[in-house]
Amino acid sequence: MNKIILGILGLLLIVLYVTSTIGSDPVTHQSTLDPKGPIAQMQLDLFMVTVWLTLGLFIAVGGALLYAVFKFREKPGDEDKPLPEQGHGNPLTEIGLIGGSVFLLVFIAVPTVKGIWLTHELPVDQPYYEPSKLGTWFKGDISEGEEDKVLEVNVYGWQWWFSFEYPQLGITTGNELVIPKGKVVKLNLRSVDVIHSFWLPKIAGKVDLMPGRTNWMWILADEPGHYYGQCAEYCGEAHAYMLFRSDVMETEDFEAWVSKTLKGSAAPNGFTAPSTEGTPTLKDNWAAWSKASRENPESVINNSVARGAQLFMGSAQCIVCHAVDNSPAAGNRGPNLTQVAFRKSLAAGILDNQGDVPGEVDDPKQLDNLYNWVSKSQLYKPGNLMYFTDAGLINQKMAGITYGELTALSISDDLLLDVGFTPEQLTAMKAETDGDISQYADTTFVMKRLIAQIGRKSTVTYSDLASVGIEDRSILAKGFSAEDLQDMKSNAQDSLKGYGTSRQYKQLKALYQDEVLAGISNWPSDKDFWDIAHYLQTLN
Ligand code: CUA
């Protein structure tokens, strides 16, 4: 009995210790115990009311139990005595307990209802908050008739990322919600596919993003800073990786952000359209650049950034899903990338862009992360749709492979039969060895099984990587140190398995396999991905 009591006391101490440390730890980016706005504050207050109340209940009920256990326990010599008098059915006790429970429920209901009231009414013209009408504080251009309205952001949930659209300002951004400090912002919450949930723990949440229905909430942040958010409703394979960030800025900084974002992006390397009349706009420059890159590539495709832009707008097909304002890229299936290099995270908040100063972009880290993300996104965010929708890059992996090239890589006829080609299809491929073999595949599944076999090795070495042209910078970008790299080079024939984590080794294997595939299909080469990363880094 004593052990049980000691155990309960120990557990209570652990719970108290853990709860007392959570709010004070600066590394818990998603702590609801560290509120930075009235909604989060109200939610914390409500939470604490129930915590103290239930703690009181716990002590009262637990104390009564302990008292009864000790007072009425069987003592030596009690064996033959009858049961003590039983006290149930006492009307005073029972009515007292019912009355007490009702009182406690009412006690919790009062702040709960007040909280619902607070979240449910947009606080315009209330003295507690600064006037939040757009026209009273925003100095930039706003559309007609919007002056009297509160700043609105349309939040869309996608599998598995967030888009933020500012209809009054004409801005669309991805995965980073930028808002001014101390101003009421109205969020219209929608989903493009399944149910998601918007949750920014230190500021407000959670409200579901539902298909076919618009929910709304208002938020207000008291302190400038970089905040961490999360989808809080299970929404499929990459749900755990559906994060977002929020930048809360001083009013002037917010206005600067708006005008910077509205400017859009310039053509690569500052290319300017030959002016016919007046100053060409950024759109004109882009149009002229696109024309020149088609008609006279040597004149503009002269460095890594320009090559990356050409790949992005062309053969790598990024523009099927992504938009870059002013440029020919106008896809809307993936995040708008206009300011991607100005954002403090990549890949829906998974990869940091931060350096020593929290919230500041770290350029070398960003370049590595951009390269890692675009070239091997499945290894960072399993299940993401970048390569797997019909428009996605999976088609690039499957297109352009010929029977002749497979033979050169020692892919046998048996293996082709094994992945699902029929003997007749095999005969047809052999009759035309330089034809695209995907035309013979009955389903894309057959092609996917085939490409999973290309370049597959049980173990990879440094010389394998070098033999397909993988550069050292690609190895370093995976997080290996310069010493590791030196060691890999001096033992070039040895398996790379001993270096780094198993996850890092997996990345090196994928690097080799993808490069072999890039040699025979339309999949971009490792160098192409570096170029794309260089181009993306100019979007700031
Ligand atoms: Cu979106 Cu979970």
Coordinates of C-alpha atoms and ligand atoms in Angstrom, one line a residue, residues 160 196 231 233-235 239 242, ligand 1:
W160 CA 0.4 19.1 -47.5
H196 CA -6.9 20.3 -42.4
C231 CA -1.8 21.4 -39.4
E233 CA -6.0 17.5 -38.2
Y234 CA -4.8 14.2 -39.7
C235 CA -5.0 14.7 -43.5
H239 CA 0.3 15.3 -42.3
M242 CA 2.4 20.0 -42.9
Ligands
CUA1 CU1 -3.2 19.0 -43.3 CU2 -2.9 17.5 -41.4

